[in-house]
Tab-separated table of C-alpha atoms and ligand atoms in Angstrom:
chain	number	residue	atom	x	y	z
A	1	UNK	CA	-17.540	25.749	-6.865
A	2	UNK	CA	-20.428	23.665	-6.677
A	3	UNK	CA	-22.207	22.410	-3.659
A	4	UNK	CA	-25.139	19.471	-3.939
A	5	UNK	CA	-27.101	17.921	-1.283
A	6	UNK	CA	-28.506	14.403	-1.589
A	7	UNK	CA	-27.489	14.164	-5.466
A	8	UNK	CA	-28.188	11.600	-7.532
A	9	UNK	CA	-25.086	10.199	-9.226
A	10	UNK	CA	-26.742	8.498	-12.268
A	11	UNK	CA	-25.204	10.425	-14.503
A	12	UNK	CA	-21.686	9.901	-12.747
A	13	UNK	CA	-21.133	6.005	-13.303
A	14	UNK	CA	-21.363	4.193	-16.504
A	15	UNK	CA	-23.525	1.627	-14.596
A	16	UNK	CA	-25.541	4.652	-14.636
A	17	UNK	CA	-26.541	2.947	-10.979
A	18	UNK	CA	-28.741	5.823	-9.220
A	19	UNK	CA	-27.676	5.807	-6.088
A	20	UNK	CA	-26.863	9.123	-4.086
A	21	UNK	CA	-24.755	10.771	-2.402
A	22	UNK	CA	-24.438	13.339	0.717
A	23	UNK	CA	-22.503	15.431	-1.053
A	24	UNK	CA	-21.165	16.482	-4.538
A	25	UNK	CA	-18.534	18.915	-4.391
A	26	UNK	CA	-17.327	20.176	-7.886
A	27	UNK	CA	-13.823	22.711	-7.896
A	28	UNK	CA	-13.382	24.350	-11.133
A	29	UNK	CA	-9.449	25.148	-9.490
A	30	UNK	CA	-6.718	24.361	-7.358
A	31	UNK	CA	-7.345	27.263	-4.730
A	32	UNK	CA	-11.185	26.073	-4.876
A	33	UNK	CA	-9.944	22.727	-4.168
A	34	UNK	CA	-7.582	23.976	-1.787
A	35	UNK	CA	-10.490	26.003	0.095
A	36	UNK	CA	-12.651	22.566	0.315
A	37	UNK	CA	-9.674	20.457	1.427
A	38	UNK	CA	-9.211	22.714	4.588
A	39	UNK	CA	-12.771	23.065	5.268
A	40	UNK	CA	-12.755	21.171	8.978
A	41	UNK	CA	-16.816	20.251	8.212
A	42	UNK	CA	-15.592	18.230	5.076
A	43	UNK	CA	-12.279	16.925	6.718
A	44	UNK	CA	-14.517	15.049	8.829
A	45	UNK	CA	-16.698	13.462	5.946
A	46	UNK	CA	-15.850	10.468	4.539
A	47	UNK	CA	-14.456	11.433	0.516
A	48	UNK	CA	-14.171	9.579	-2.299
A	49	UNK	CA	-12.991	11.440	-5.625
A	50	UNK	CA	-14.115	10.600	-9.207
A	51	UNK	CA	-13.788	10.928	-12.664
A	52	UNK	CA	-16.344	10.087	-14.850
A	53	UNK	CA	-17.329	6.796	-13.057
A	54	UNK	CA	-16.160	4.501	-15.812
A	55	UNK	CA	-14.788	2.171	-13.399
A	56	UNK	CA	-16.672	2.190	-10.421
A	57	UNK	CA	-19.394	0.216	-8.703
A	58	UNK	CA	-21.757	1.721	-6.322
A	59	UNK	CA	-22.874	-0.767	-3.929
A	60	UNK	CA	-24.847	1.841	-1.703
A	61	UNK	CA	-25.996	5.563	-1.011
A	62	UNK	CA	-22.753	7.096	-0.627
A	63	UNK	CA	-22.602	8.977	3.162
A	64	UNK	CA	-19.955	11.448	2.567
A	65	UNK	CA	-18.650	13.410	-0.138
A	66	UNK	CA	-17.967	12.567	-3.992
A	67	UNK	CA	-15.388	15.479	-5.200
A	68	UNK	CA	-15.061	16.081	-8.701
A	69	UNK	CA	-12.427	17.836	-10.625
A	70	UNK	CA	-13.527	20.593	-13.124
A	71	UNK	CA	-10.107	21.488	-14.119
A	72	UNK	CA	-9.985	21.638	-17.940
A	73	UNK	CA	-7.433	22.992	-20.374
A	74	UNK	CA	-5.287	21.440	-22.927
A	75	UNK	CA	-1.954	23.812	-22.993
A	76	UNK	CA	1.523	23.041	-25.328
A	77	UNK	CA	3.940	23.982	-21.953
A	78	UNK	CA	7.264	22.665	-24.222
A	79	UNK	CA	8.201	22.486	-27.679
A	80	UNK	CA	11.294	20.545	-28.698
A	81	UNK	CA	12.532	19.280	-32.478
A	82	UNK	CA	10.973	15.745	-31.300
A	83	UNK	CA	8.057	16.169	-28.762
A	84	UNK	CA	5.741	18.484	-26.918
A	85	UNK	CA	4.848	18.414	-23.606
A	86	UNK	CA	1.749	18.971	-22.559
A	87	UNK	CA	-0.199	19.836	-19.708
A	88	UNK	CA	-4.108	18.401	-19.193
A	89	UNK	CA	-6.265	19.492	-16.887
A	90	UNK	CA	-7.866	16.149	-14.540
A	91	UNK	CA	-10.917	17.003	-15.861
A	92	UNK	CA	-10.292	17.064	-19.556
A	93	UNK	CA	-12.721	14.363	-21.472
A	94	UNK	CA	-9.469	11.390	-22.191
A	95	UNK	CA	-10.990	11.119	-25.677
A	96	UNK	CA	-11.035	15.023	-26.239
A	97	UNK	CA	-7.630	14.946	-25.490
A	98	UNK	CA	-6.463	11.656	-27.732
A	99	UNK	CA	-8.489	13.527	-30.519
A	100	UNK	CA	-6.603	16.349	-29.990
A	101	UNK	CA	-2.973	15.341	-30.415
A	102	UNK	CA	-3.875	13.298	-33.509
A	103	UNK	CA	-5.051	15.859	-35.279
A	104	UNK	CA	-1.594	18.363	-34.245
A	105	UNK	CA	0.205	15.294	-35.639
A	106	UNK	CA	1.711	13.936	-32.235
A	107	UNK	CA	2.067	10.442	-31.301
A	108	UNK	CA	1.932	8.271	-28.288
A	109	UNK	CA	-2.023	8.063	-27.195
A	110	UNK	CA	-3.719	7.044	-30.483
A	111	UNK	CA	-4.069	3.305	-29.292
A	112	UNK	CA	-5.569	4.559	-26.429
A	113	UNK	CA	-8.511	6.490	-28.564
A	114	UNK	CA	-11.934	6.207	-27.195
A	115	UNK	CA	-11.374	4.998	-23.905
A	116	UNK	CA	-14.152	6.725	-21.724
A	117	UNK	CA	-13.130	8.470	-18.526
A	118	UNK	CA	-11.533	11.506	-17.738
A	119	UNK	CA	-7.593	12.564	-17.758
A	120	UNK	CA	-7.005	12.807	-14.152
A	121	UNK	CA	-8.720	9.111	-13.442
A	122	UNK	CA	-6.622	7.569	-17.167
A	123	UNK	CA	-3.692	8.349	-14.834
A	124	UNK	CA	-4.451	7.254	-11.757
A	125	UNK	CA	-5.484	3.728	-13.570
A	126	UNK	CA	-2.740	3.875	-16.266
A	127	UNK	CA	-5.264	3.263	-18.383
A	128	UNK	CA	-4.138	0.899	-21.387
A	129	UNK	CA	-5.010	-0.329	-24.797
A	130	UNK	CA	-3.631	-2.172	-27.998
A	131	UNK	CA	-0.099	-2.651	-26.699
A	132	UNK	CA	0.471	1.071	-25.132
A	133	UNK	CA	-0.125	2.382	-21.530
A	134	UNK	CA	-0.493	6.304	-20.618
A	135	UNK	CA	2.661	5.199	-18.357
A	136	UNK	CA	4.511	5.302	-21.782
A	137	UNK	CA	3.842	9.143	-22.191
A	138	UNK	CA	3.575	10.744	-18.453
A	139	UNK	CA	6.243	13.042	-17.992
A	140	UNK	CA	4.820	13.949	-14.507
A	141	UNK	CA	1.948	14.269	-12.459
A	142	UNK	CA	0.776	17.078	-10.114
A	143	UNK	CA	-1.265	16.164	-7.525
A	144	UNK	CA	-2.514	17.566	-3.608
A	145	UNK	CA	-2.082	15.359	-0.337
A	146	UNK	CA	-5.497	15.119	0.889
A	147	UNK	CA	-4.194	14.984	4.096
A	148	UNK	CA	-1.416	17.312	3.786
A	149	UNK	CA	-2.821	19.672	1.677
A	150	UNK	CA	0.987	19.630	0.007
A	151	UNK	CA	1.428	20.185	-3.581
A	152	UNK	CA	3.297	17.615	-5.250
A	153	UNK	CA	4.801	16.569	-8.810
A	154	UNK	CA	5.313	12.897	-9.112
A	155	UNK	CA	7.897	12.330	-11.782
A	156	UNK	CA	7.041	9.060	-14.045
A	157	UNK	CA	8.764	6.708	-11.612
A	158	UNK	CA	7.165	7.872	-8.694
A	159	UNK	CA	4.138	7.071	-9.952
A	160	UNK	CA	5.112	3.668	-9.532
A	161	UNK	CA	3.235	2.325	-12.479
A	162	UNK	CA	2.434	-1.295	-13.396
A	163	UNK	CA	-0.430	-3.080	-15.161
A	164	UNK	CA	-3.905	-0.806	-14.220
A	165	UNK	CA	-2.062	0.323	-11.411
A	166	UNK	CA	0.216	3.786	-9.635
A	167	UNK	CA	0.925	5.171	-6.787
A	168	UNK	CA	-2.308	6.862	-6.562
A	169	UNK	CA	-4.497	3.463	-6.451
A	170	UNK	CA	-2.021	1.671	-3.681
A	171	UNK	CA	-4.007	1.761	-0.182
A	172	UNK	CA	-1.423	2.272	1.865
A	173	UNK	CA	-0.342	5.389	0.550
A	174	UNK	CA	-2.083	9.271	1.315
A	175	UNK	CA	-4.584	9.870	-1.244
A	176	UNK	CA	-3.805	12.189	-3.611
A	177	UNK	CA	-6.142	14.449	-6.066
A	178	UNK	CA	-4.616	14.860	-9.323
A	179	UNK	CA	-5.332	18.213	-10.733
A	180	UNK	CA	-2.906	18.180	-13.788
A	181	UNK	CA	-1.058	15.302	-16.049
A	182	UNK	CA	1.959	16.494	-18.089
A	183	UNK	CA	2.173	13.944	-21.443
A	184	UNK	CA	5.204	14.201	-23.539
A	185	UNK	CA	4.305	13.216	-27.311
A	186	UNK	CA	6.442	12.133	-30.139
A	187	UNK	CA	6.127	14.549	-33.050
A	188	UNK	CA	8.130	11.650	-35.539
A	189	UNK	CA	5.532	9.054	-35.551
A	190	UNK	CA	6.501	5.584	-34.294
A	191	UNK	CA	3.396	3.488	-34.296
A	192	UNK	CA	2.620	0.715	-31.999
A	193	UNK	CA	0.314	-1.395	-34.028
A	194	UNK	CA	1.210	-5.068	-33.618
A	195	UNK	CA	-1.348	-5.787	-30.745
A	196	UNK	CA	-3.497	-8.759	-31.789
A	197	UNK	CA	-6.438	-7.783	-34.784
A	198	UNK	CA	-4.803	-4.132	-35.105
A	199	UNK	CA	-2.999	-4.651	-38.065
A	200	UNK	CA	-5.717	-6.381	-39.816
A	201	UNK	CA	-7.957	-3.693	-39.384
A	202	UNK	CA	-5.084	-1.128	-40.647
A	203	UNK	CA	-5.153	-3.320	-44.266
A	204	UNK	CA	-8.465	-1.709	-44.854
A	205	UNK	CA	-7.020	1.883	-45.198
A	206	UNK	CA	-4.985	2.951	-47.745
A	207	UNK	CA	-1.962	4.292	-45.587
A	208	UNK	CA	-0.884	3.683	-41.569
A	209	UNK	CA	-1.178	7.192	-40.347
A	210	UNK	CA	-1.888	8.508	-36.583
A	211	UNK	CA	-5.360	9.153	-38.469
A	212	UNK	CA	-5.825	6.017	-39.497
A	213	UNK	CA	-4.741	4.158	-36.036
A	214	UNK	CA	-6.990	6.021	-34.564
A	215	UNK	CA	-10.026	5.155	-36.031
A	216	UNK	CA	-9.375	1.635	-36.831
A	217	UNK	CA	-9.267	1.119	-32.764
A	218	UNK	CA	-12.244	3.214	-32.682
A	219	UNK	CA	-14.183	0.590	-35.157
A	220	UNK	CA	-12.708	-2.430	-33.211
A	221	UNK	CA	-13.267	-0.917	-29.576
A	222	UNK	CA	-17.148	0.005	-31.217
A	223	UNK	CA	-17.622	-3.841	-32.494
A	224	UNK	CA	-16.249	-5.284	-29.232
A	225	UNK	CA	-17.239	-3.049	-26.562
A	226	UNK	CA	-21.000	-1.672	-25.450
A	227	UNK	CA	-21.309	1.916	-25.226
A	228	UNK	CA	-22.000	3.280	-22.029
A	229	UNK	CA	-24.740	5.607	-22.930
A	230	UNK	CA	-26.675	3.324	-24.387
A	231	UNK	CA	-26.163	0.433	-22.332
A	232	UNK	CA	-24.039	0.535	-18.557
A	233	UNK	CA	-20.983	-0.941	-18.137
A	234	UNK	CA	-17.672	-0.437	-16.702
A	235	UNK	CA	-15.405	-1.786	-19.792
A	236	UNK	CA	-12.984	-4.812	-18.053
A	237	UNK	CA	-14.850	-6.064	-14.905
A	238	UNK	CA	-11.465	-7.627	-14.312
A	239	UNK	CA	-7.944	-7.416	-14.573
A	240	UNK	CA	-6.350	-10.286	-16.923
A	241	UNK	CA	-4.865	-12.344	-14.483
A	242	UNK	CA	-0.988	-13.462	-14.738
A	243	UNK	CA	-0.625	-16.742	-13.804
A	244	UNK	CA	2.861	-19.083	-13.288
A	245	UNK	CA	4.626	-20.764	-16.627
A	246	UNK	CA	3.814	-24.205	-14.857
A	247	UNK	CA	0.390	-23.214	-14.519
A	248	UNK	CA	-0.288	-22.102	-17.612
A	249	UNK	CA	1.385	-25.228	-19.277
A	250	UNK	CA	-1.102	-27.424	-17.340
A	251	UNK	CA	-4.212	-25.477	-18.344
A	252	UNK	CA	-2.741	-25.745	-22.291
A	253	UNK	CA	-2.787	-29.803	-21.775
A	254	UNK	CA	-6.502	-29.657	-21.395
A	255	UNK	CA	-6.842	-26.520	-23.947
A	256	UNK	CA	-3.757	-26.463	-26.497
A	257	UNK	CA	-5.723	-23.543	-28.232
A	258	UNK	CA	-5.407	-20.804	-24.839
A	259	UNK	CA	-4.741	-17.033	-25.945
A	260	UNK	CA	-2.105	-15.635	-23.907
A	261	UNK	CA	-0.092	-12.449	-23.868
A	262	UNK	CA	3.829	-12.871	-22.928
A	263	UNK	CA	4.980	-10.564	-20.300
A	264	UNK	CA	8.452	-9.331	-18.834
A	265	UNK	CA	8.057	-10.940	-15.982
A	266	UNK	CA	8.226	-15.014	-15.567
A	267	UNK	CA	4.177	-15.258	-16.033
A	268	UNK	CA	2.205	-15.375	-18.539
A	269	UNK	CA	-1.170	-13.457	-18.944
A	270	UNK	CA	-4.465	-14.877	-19.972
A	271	UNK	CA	-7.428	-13.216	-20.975
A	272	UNK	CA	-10.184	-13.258	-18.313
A	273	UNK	CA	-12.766	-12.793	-21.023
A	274	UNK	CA	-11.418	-16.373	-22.652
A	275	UNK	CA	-11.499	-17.501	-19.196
A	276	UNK	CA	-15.435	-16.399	-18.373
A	277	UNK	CA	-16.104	-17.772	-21.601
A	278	UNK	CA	-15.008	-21.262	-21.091
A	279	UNK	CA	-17.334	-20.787	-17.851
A	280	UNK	CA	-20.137	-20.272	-20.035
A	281	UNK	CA	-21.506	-17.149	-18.957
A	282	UNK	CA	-20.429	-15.173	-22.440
A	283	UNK	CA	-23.908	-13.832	-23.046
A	284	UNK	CA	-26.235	-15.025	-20.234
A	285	UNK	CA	-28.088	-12.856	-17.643
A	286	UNK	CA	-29.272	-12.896	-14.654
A	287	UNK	CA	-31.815	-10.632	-14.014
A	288	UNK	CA	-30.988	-7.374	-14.905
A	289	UNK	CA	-27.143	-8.033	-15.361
A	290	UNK	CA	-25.414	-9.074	-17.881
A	291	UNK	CA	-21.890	-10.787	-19.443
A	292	UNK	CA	-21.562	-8.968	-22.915
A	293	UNK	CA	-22.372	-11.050	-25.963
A	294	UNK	CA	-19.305	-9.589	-27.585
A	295	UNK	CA	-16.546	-9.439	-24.925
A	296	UNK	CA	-17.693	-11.595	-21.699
A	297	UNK	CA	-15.006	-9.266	-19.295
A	298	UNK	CA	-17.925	-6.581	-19.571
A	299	UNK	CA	-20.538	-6.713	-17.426
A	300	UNK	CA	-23.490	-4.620	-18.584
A	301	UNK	CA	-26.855	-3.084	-16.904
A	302	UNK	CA	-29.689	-4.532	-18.873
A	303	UNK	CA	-31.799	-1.969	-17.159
A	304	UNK	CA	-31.967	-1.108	-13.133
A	305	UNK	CA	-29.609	-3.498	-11.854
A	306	UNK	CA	-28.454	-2.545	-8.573
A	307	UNK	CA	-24.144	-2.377	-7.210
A	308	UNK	CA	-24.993	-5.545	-5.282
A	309	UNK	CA	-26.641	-7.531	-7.996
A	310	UNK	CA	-23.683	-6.863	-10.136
A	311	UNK	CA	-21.386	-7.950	-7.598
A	312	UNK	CA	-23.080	-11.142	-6.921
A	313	UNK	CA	-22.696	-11.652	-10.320
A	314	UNK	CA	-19.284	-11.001	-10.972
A	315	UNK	CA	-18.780	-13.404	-7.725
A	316	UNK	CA	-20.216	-16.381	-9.085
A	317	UNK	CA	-18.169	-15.564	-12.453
A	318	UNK	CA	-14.996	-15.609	-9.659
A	319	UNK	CA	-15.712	-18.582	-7.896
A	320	UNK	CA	-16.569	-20.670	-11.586
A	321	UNK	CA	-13.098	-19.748	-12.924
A	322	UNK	CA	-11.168	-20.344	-9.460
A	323	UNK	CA	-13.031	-24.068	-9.623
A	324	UNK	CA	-12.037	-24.963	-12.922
A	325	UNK	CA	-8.699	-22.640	-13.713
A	326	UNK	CA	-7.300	-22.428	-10.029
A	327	UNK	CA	-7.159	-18.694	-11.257
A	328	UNK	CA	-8.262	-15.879	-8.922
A	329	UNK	CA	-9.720	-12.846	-11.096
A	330	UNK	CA	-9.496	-9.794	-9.682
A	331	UNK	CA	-12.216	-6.598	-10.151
A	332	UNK	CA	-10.518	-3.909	-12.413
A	333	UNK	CA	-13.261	-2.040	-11.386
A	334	UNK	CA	-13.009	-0.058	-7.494
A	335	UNK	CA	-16.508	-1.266	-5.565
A	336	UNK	CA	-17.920	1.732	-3.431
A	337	UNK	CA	-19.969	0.975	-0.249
B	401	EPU	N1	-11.500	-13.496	-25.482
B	401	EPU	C1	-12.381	-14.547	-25.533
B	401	EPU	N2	-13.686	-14.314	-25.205
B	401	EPU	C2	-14.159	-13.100	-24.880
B	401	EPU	C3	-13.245	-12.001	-24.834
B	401	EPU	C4	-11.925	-12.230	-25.140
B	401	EPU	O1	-12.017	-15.665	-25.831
B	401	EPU	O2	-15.358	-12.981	-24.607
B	401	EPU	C5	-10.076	-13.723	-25.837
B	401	EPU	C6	-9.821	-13.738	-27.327
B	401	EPU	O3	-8.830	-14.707	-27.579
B	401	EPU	C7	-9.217	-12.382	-27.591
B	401	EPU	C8	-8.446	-12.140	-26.299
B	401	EPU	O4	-9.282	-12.696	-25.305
B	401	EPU	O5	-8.382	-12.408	-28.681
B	401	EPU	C9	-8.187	-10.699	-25.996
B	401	EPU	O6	-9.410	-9.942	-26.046
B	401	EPU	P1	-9.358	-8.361	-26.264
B	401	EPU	O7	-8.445	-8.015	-27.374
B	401	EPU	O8	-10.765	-7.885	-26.319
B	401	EPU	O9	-8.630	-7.816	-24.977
B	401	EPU	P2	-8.752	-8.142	-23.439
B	401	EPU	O10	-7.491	-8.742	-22.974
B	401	EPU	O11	-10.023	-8.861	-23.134
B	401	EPU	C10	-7.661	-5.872	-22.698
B	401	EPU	C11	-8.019	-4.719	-21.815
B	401	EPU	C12	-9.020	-3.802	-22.504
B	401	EPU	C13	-8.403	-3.301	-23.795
B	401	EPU	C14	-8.056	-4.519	-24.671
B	401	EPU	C15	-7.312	-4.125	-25.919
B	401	EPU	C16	-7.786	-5.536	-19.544
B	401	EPU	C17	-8.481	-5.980	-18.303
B	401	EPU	N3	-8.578	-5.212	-20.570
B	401	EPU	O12	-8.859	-6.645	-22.862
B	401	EPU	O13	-9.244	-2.687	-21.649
B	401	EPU	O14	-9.285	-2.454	-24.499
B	401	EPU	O15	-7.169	-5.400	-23.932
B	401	EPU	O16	-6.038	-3.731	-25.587
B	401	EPU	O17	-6.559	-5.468	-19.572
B	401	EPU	C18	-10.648	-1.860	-19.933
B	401	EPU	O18	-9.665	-1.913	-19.196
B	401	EPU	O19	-11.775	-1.458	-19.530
B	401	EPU	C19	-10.524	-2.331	-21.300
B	401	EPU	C20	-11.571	-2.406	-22.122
């Protein structure tokens, strides 16, 4: 286990923000985490666990203690004709693991290639890309009650997943650390590839394979979205809001050409980058944040912004498209502090 004091936590948010924290606990397993969970110093400490920080906003110093999961391992638990099952450690790299089950010829994650973050977090967000959700391929998630210190295994529906949310995100409930996420995998391949430029980008290769998928979504992702090493940013600052069929039918008076995705339910969903857009902040800064050139629903780190500047911008993004849409975004990404 490791123990740090007054740690910097650059390197543990794609803002790459450098703010610190009182503690940094890191459990390599469950009876480690176990062992920290009933330590009555800690239980006393405000806690906040993380990933990789790809969706987080540090507004502060953090006074308490940032756990992080070092459970890795990628193991094949199940074999059938038709699918594996397999269980992830939290702490497995999402991307390692995408790459992974491409190249064993198993299907399901491919769309969701090159999403940054870590397993345990991609399933506490139900992460989601090009037409497919990880909800589509959790068989069950295990998980401790920080409170409890129970084990428990959340089948699919109890993880009560919807758009970018679970269980695991709602408030109200205990919070739970995930240590494991079992993902059952097609091994006949049924592609999803009918989400808006994905097919276009397949012409360009010779045959649809899981291969294939997955790198034309890493060429689009790497022409649309900034890379966080090179410059911060939390990928969606907000969730694409879903808005009433009245509503929407108004807004297209004024702009017949408004993208918009059909749901199952009786809204429709618009793009909140389309939205910012029309604001007119697609590409404009202010001071050292700033709204993407290529995608205006990522806010980017031009250099040492701080939480609270990028807050104040993403509220005057807010308050521009509640004035002219009468839409209320909402932050995708959790603010700390
Ligand atoms: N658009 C604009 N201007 C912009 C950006 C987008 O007009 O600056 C419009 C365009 O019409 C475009 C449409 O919005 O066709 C959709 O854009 P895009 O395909 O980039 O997807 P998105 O709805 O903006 C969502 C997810 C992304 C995910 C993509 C692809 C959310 C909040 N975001 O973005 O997820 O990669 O779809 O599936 O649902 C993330 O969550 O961090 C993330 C990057």
């Amino acid at each position: 286990m490791r123990i740090e004091q007054n740690y910097s936590l650059e390197q543990h948010n794609t803002f790459h923000i450098p703010v610190k924290t009182r503690w940094f606990i890191e459990y390599n397993n469950e009876e480690e985490l176990q062992r920290v969970l009933h330590d009555e110093y800690f239980q006393e400490c405000l806690s906040l666990h993380i990933g990789s920080g790809s969706n987080l906003l540090f507004l502060n110093d953090y006074n308490g203690i940032i756990f992080h999961s070092n459970i890795k391992g990628v193991n094949l638990v199940e074999e059938t004709d038709n699918s594996v099952l397999l269980r992830i450690g939290a702490a497995e790299k999402w991307d390692d693991v995408v790459a992974y089950a491409v190249s064993n010829g198993w299907s399901g994650i491919e769309n969701l290639s090159l999403i940054p973050g870590e397993t345990g977090a991609a399933a506490i967000q139900n992460i989601g890309a090009y037409g497919v959700e990880i909800k589509d391929v959790v068989e069950t998630v295990e998980t401790y009650n920080q409170l409890s210190f129970e084990k428990r295994i959340f089948t699919n529906k109890e993880c009560e997943y919807a758009y970018r949310r679970s269980y695991f995100k709602n408030e109200h409930n205990d919070p739970h650390i995930v240590t494991y996420v079992n993902l059952r995998l097609q091994k006949n391949t049924q592609f999803s590839i009918n989400y808006g430029n994905l097919k276009e980008e397949l012409a360009k290769y010779p045959e649809i394979t899981l291969a294939t998928i997955r790198e034309a979504i890493i060429t689009i992702r790497k022409e649309k979205l900034p890379d966080p090493a090179v410059l911060g940013n939390a990928g969606s600052f907000f969730m694409n809001p879903l808005i009433s069929i009245e509503h929407f039918e108004r807004i297209k008076k004024q702009y017949p050409s408004i993208p918009f995705y059909p749901t199952t339910e009786n809204k429709i969903k618009i793009p909140a980058g389309w939205l910012i857009e029309q604001c007119g902040f697609k590409g404009k800064s202010h001071g050292a944040v700033g709204v993407y050139e290529k995608q205006a629903l990522v806010l980017v780190n031009l250099g040492d912004a701080k939480g609270h500047e990028i807050a104040l911008v993403a509220e005057s993004i807010r308050s521009a498209v509640n004035e002219r849409f009468g839409i209320e975004l909402m932050p995708e990404v959790k603010y700390v502090g």
